[in-house]
Structure formats: C-alpha cells, structure tokens
Coordinates of C-alpha atoms in Angstrom, one line a residue:
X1 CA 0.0 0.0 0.0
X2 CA 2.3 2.4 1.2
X3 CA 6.0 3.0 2.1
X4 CA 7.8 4.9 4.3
X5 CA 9.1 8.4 3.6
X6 CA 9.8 8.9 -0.5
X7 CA 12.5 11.7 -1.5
X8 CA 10.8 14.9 -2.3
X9 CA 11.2 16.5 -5.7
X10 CA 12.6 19.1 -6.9
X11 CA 9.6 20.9 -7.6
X12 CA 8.0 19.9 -4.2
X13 CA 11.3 21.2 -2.7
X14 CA 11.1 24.6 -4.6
X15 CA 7.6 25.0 -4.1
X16 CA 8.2 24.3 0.4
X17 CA 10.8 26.6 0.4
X18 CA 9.2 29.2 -0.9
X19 CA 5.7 28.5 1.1
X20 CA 8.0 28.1 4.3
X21 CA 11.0 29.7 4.3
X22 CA 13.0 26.6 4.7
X23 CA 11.0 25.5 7.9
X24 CA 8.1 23.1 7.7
X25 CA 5.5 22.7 10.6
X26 CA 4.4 19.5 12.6
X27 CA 1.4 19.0 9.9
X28 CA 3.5 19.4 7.0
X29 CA 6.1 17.7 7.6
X30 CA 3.9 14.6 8.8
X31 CA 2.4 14.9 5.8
X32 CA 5.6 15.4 3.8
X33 CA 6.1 11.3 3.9
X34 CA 4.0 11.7 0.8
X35 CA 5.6 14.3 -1.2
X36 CA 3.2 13.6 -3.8
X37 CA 0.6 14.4 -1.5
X38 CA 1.3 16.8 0.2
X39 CA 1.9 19.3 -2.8
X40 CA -1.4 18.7 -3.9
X41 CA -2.5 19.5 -0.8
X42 CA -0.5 22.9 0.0
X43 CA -1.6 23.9 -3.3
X44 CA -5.1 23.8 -2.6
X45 CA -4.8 25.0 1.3
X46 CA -2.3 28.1 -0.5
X47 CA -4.8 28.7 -2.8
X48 CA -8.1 29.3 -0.2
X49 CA -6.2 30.9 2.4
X50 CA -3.7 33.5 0.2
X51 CA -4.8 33.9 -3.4
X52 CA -7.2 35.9 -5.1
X53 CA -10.8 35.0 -4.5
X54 CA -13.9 36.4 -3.2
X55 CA -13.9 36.9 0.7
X56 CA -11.0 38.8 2.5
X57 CA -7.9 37.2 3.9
X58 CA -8.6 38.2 8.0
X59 CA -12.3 36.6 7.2
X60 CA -10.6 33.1 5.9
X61 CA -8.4 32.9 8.9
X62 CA -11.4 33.5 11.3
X63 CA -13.4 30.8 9.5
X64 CA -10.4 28.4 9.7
X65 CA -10.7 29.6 13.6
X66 CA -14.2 28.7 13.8
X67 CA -14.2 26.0 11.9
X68 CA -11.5 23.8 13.9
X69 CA -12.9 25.5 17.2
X70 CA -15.8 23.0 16.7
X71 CA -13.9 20.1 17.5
X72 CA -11.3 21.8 19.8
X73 CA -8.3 21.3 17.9
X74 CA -6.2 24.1 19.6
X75 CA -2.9 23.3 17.0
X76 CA -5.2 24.9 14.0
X77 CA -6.8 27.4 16.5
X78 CA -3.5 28.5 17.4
X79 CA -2.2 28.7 13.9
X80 CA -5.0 30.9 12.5
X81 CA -5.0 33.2 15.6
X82 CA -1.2 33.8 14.6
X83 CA -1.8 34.2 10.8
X84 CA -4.9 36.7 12.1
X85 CA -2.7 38.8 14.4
X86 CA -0.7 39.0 11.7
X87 CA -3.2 40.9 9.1
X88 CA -3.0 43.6 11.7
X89 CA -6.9 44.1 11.8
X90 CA -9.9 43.5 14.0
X91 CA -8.0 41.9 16.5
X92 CA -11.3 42.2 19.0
X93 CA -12.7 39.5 17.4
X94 CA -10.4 37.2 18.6
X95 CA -11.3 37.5 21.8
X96 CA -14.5 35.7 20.7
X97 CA -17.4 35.2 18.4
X98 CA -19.5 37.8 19.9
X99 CA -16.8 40.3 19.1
X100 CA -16.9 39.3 15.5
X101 CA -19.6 40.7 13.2
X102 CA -22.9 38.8 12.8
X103 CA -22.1 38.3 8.9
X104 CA -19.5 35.8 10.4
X105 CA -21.7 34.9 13.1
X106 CA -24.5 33.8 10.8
X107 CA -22.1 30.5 10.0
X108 CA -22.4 29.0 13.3
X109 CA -25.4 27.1 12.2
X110 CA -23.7 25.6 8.7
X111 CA -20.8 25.2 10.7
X112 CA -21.7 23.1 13.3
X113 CA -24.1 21.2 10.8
X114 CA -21.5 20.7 8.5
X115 CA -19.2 19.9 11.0
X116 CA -21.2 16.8 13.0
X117 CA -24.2 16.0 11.0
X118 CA -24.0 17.5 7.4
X119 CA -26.7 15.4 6.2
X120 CA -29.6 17.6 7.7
X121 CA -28.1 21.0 5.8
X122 CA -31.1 22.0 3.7
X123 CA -31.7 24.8 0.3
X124 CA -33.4 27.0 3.6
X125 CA -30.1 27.1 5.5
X126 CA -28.2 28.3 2.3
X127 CA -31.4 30.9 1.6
X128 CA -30.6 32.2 5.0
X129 CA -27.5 33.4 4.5
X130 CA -27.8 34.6 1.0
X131 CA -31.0 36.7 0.9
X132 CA -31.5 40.3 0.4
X133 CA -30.3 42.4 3.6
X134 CA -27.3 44.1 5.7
X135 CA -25.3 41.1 6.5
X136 CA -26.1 38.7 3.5
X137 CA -23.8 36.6 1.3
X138 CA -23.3 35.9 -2.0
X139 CA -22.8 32.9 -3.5
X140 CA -19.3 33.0 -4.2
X141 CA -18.4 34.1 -1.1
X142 CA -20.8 31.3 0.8
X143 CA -18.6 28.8 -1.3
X144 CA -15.6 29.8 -0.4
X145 CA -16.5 30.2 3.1
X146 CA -18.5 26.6 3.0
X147 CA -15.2 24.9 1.2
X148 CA -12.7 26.5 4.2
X149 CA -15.1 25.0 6.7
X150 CA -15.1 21.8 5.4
X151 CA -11.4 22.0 4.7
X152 CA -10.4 22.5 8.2
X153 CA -13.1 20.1 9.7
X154 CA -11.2 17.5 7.8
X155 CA -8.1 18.6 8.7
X156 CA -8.6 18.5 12.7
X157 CA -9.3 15.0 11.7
X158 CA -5.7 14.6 10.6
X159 CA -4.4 16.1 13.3
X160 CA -6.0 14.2 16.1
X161 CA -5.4 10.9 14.2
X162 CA -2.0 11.5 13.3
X163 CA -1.4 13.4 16.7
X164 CA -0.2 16.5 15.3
X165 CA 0.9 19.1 18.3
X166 CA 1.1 22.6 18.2
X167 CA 4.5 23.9 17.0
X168 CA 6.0 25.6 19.8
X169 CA 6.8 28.7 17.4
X170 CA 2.9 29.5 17.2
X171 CA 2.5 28.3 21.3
X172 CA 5.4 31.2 22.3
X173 CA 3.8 34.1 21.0
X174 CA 2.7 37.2 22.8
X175 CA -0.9 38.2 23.4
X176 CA -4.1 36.9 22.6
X177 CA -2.6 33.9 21.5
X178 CA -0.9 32.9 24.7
X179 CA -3.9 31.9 26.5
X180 CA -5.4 29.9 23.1
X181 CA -2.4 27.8 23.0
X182 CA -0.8 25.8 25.7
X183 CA 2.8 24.4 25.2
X184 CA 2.9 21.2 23.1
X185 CA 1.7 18.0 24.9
X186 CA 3.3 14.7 25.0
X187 CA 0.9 12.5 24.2
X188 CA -0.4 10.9 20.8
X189 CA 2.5 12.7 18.0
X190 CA 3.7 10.5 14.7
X191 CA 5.2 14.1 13.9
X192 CA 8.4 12.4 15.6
X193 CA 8.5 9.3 13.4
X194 CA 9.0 11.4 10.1
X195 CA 12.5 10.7 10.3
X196 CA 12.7 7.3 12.3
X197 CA 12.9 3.6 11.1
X198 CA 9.5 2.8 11.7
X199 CA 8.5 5.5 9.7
X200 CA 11.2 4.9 6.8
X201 CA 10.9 1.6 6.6
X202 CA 10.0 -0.8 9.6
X203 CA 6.8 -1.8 10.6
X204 CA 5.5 -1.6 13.6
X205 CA 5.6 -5.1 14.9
X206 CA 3.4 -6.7 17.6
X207 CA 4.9 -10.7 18.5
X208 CA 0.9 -11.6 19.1
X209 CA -0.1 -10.5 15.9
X210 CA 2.2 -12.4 13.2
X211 CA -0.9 -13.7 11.5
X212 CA -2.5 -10.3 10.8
X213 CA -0.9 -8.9 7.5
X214 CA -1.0 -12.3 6.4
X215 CA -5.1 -13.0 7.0
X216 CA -5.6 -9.7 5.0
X217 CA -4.1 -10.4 2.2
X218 CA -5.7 -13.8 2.0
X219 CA -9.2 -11.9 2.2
X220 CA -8.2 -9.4 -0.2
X221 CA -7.5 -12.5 -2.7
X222 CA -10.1 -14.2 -1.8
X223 CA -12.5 -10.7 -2.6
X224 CA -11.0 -10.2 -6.0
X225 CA -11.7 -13.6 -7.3
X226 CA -15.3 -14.1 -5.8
X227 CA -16.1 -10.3 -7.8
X228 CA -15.6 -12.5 -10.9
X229 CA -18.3 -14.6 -9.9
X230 CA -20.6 -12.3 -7.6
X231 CA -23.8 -11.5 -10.0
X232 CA -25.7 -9.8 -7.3
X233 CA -28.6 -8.0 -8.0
X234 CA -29.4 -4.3 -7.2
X235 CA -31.5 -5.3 -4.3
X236 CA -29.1 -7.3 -3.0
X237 CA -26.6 -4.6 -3.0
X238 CA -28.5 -2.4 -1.4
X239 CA -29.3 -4.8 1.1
X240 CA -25.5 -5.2 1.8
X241 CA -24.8 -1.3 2.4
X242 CA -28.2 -1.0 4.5
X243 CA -26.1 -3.4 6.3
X244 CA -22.8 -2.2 6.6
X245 CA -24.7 1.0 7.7
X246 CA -26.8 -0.1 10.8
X247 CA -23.4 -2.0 11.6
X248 CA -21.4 1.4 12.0
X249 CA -24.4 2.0 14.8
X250 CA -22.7 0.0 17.3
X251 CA -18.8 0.7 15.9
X252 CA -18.3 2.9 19.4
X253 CA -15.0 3.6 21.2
X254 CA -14.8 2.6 24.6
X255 CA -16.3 4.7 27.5
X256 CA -17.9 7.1 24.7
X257 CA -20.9 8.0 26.5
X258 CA -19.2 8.4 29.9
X259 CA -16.0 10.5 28.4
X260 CA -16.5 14.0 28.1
X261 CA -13.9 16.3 26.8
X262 CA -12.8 19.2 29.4
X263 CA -13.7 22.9 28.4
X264 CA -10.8 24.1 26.3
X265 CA -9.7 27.9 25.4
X266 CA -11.2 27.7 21.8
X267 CA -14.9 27.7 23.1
X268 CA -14.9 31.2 22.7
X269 CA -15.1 30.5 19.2
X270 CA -17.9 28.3 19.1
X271 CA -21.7 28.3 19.6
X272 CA -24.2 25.3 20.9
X273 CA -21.4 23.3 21.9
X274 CA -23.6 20.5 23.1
X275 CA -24.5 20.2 19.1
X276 CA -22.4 17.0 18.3
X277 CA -22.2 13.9 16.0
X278 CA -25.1 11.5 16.4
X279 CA -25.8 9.1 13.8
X280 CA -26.6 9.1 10.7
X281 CA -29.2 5.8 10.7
X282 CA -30.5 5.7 14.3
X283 CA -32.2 2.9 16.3
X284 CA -35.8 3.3 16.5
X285 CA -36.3 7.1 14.3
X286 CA -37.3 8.9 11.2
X287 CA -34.0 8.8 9.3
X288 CA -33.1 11.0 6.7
X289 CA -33.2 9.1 2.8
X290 CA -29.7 8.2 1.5
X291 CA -27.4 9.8 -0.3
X292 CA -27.0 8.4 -3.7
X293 CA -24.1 9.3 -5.2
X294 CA -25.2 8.4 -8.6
X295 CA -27.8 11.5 -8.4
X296 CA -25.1 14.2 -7.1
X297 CA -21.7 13.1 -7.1
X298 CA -18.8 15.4 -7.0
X299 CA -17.4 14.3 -10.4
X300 CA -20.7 15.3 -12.2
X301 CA -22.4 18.1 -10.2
X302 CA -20.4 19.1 -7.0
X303 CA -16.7 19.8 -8.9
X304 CA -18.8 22.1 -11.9
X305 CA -20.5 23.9 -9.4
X306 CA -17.8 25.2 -6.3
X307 CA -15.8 26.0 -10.0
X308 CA -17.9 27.8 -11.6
X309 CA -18.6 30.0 -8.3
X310 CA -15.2 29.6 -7.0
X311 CA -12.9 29.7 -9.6
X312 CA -10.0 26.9 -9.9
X313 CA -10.8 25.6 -6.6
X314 CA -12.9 22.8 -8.0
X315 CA -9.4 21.8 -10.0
X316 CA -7.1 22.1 -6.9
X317 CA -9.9 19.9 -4.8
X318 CA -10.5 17.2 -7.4
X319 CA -6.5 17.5 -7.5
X320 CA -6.2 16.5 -4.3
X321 CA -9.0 13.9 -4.0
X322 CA -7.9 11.8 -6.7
X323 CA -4.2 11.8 -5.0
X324 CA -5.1 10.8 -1.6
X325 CA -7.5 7.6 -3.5
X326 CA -4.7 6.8 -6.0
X327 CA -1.8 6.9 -4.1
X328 CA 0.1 3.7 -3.7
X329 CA 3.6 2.7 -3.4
X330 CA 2.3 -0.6 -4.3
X331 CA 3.6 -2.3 -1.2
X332 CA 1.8 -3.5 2.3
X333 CA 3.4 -3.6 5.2
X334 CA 6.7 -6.4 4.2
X335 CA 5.1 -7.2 0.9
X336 CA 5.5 -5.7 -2.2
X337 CA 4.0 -5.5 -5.4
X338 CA 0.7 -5.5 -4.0
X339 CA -2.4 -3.8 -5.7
X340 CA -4.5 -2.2 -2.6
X341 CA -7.4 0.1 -4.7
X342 CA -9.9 -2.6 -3.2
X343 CA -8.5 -1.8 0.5
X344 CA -8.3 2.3 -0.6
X345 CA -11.7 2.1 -1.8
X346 CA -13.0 0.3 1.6
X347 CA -11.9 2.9 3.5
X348 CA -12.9 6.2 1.5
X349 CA -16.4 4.4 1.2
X350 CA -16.8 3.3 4.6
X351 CA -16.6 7.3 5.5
X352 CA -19.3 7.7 3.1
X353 CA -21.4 5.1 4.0
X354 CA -21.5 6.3 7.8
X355 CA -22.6 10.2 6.3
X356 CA -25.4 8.2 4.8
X357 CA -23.8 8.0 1.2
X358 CA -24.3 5.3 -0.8
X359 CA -22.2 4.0 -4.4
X360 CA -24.4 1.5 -6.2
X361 CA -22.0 0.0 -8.1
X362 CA -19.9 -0.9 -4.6
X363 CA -20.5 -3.6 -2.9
X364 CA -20.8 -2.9 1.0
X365 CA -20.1 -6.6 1.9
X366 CA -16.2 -6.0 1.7
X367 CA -15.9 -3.6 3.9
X368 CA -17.0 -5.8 6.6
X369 CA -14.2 -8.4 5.2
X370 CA -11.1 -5.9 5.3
X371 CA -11.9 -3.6 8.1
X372 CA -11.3 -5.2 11.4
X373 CA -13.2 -3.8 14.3
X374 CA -10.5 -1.8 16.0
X375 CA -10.3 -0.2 12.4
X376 CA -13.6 0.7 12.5
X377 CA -13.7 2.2 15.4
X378 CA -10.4 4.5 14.4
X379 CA -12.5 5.4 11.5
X380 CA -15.0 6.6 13.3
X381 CA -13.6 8.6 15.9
X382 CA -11.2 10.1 13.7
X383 CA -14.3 11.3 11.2
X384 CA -16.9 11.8 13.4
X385 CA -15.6 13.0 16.7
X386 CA -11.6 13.0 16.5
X387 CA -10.9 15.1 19.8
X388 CA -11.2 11.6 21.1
X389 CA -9.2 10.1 19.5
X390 CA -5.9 8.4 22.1
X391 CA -2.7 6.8 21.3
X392 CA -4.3 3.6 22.0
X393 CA -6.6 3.8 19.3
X394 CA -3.9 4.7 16.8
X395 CA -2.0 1.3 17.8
X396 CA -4.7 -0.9 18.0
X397 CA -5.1 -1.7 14.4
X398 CA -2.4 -3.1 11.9
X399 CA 0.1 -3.7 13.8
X400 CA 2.5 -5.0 11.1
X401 CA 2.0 -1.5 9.0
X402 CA 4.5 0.7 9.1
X403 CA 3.5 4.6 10.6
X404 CA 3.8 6.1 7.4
X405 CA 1.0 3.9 5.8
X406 CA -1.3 4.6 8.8
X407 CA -0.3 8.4 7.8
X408 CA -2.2 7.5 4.6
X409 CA -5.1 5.9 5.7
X410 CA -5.5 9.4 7.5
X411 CA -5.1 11.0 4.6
X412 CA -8.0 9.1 3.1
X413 CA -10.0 9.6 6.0
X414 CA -9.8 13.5 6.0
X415 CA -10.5 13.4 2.1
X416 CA -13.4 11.2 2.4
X417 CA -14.9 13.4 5.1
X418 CA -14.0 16.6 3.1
X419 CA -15.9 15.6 0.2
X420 CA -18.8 14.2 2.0
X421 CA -19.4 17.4 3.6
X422 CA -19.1 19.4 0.4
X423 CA -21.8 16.7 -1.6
X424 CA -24.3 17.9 1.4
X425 CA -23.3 21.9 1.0
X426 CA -23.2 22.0 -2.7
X427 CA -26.1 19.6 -3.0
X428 CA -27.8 22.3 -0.7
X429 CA -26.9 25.2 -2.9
X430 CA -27.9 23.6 -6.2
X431 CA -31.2 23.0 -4.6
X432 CA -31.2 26.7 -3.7
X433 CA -30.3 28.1 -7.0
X434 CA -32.8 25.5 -9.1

C-alpha cells in the first residue's frame, strides 16, 4: 500500500521553500512522507487561504478559527489566531465570536451542521444566509466560506489521528494567543517518526499479531476472485450497504458515553457546543433518505458547481481527492507488489457510508471483510468525533504496518470526510439556485 518516507522533488522542494521559508511545521512535515501528497495539498490549502478569491484574507483565517474550534483542535486554532494577528486588523474579534460581526456569526449554524451532521443541511439554510439584507452573502463568497469550513473540519481529523501538536513557534507568541495555545503535549505525536525507522521503513511489529498482514491479504485475494463470480442484483446490493450501515451504529470507542472532553480555550469560538455527532441511521427514528451518489456526485455536479462560483478551486480539490485515492507505493506492510485500490476504496467508502452516502456499483459486503473492528472504530472517531481520539486507538489496528502507511489511511479519512461534507453543502446550494 504504502512505504515509508519517499524523497521529495525538486519541484515539491522549490515549491516548500518558498511556502516556508525553509521550515516546515508539525502537519506538514507529517504529511511530507507523501511528497506527492502533500503538494497537492499545500496547493489547494495556498490557494483558499492566500490567493485571489472572493472573501478577505482576516475573514478566511477567522473561518479556519471557527471552523477547527468545533472540534477543539487548539494546534489549528493557534495557527489561525497567529496568521490573524498578523493581518493587523480586528483583533477584537479574537477575543471571541461575539466580538466578530454577525455576517460571520451567521455561520455557526452551517458550521456546526456541516461539522457533526452535514446530512440535515437543507436549500433554507443556504437561503438564509444569501437573501436580500445588511449582512447577507453571496454565493461566491458562501462557497468559499463553506469549502474553508469543510477543509479545516477534515483537517482536525488529521491532526487528532496523526497526533499533530502545536509547534511551539505558534505556542510562544505574545498576546491573545498565549492563552489559546498551551505548550505542546506529550501524548499521541507520529510528527516524531518522520525521520525514524519505523516511519522509513519498519513496521511496527506486535509478537501476538504475526498472522495479521498475512489473513488480510488472504481476504483481499479471496474478494478479487469471488467479484468475478458475484452477480448480485441491485436489491441485494443495497441490502448489503443497508447493512454495513446499521453495523457502523454499534462501531463505538470505549467509554464514549461516559467520556466527556474538558472545556478548552477555543470555546470562545464556538456556539451550541452540546450540538455534536449523532448518527446518521438511528435505532428506533425517522431517518433521513440516503445519499445516492449516482444523483449528485462530485465528479458530475459538486466539482462544476464550487468552480464555476469559485474559480479553480474545483481543480485544486479534485487534485487533491484523486491523490489521496490513488496513491500507492504498491507495497503493504513487508510485501511488495501488492495492488491495494480494493483496501483504498473500503476505506474512503466506509466514511461515506457512515454520512449516509451510498455508491451503487460498490458492494458494501467487503468492507466488513477488510476492516477489522479496531479499524472501524479508528475510523469513526477520527471522522466523526476525533478530539477523542488516544494513542491507544492509533496502535490498536495493523500492527504489522509501518507509521507512514497509517499516515495515509489518514489522509484518506480526511479526504473522504471533506468531500462528503461538500456533496451535502453544494447539493444544498444547487437546490437553492434551481
């Protein structure tokens, strides 16, 4: 699947210095074990946060604030405090949302749908904030603003699964900042590994476990030669995601409903904090009809749309989409030469299927075959809730796999969830504007 750190480019190289300066931070230099990767993705983060398009620079930061407030990742917080400072302007909003204008504060409610349960955003939230009045939007900038939401919800995803602290440059600083960021925490951190054997090379080997890497492969075969013979019908298919998707109901990390996260710093950037993730299919309720991907998708409808409203960023997104799905070094854990799109494609759609998104032409029945349980439940708190995710977590699932490849599974987890998010919003907006 994956191997450990590749050499960077030339271009890449170029293209870091100049972004940096000749220092990288904790998230990109995690990251930067796929070069590949990771310039796709700087491109398209470069691109929302510093070039031309249609909302001001001090109101991107302060949706990038807002935005990773909702799950109470304090290393983005901190970094988009900083880069705000910096602008030199409004710095009373900083010291919380009611000190920010009520254009702004009109995105709580898209935010914190988008954030824990996209699926109920609806043509009358988008009407909302785009009619006629004093502190309406247009449509360009509501698209930009709803692509840097879902852009940094995804990536506090990454950074609580891959344990990315604070850099202790953006943690040092003077003023408002100071009491926003605490010093970097030991804790849950890959960033360490970027340069280590197990990230270069060496899996990360558990004695009790031999058979692991082993029994996944032999499913994996097994999968590709039953798909010769599988002539399932379309009910049946369904049948097998309704499945799969009642099954993620009881995918729960341990202690869930009696852990609650302690009050952080960032609350002051975020409103009806008790709105969380819940479910998409519920026990016992009225839930909301499927996605079907083959009536909006983001190939035919979603990248058309946010590009022709937002221009180039639909490029620069499908960019880095199709990179985090195709990547592959071609190798799993000791083996080489292996093909893993069927094991790529379980995991991007198994993100899907829990935001109530459905692919006819999958079949749900493998994901059940090459995601183990502790998987699962990695996946899930790293989509749906990752301020909880622990270390523990993290090392409780393919053991044999070297850090680097777990890097891309993370990868895979924040694109999944990034798209998903933007199906519901644009799917929202296209309803509004028909």
């Amino acid at each position: 699947m994956i191997i450990g750190a590749m050499p960077l480019s030339d271009s890449t190289v170029m293209f870091l210095d100049e972004e940096f300066s000749g220092r990288m931070d904790n998230l990109t230099q995690l990251m930067g074990l796929h070069p590949h990767y990771l310039q796709a993705f700087l491109r398209c983060h470069y691109y929302l946060l510093r070039m031309d398009g249609p909302l001001p620079h001090h109101y991107r930061h302060y949706i990038a604030i807002m935005a990773a407030a909702r799950h109470q990742c304090s290393a983005l917080v901190c970094q988009h405090v900083q880069e705000f400072e910096q602008i030199g302007v409004c710095s009373d909003w900083l010291r919380g949302l009611e000190f920010c204008p009520q254009r702004l504060r009109n995105l709580n409610e898209i935010n914190k749908i988008l954030a824990h349960r996209p699926w109920l955003i609806t043509k009358q939230h988008i009407q909302a904030l785009v009619k006629t009045g004093e502190h309406s939007w247009s449509l360009a900038e509501l698209v930009h603003a709803v692509v840097l939401l879902a852009h940094f919800h995804a990536l506090a995803s990454f950074v609580f699964g891959s344990g990315v602290n604070p850099d202790l440059e953006v943690t040092e600083v003077n003023g408002v900042t100071d009491d926003l960021c605490p010093p970097a925490m030991a804790g849950l951190c890959t960033c360490h590994l970027t340069n280590s054997n197990q990230a270069n090379g060496n899996p990360v080997c558990n004695p009790d476990t031999g058979s692991e890497l082993e029994a996944l492969m032999e499913r994996m075969k097994r999968l590709l030669e039953e798909r010769e013979d599988d002539d399932a019908s379309e009910e049946e298919m369904f049948t097998r995601f309704e499945k799969e998707k009642k099954e993620s109901l009881l995918v729960v990390s341990a202690g869930f409903d009696e852990e609650v996260v302690p009050p952080s710093p960032v609350a002051r950037f975020v409103d009806d904090p008790s709105f969380g993730y819940q479910d998409f299919a519920r026990h016992g309720e009225d839930n909301p009809p499927t996605f079907k991907a083959q009536d909006y998708s983001w190939e035919d409808h979603g990248f058309s749309l946010v590009n022709r409203l937002y221009s180039d960023i639909g490029h620069l997104l499908d960019d880095k989409f199709r990179t985090a799905c195709d990547l592959t070094y071609y190798n799993m854990a000791s083996h080489e030469g292996v093909d893993t799109s069927m094991l790529r494609r379980a995991l991007f759609n198994y993100v899907h299927c829990m935001y109530g998104i459905r692919y006819d032409d999958y079949d749900y029945g493998e994901v059940n075959q090459l995601l183990e349980c502790s998987l699962k439940v990695y996946i899930k708190t790293v989509t749906c809730y990752p301020e909880r995710t622990t270390r523990r977590m993290y090392e409780s699932y393919w053991h044999q796999f070297r850090h680097s490849e777990k890097v891309h599974v993370n990868l895979l987890l924040m694109e999944a969830r990034m798209q998903a998010e933007l199906l519901y919003a644009l799917r929202a907006i296209t309803h509004y504007m028909t």
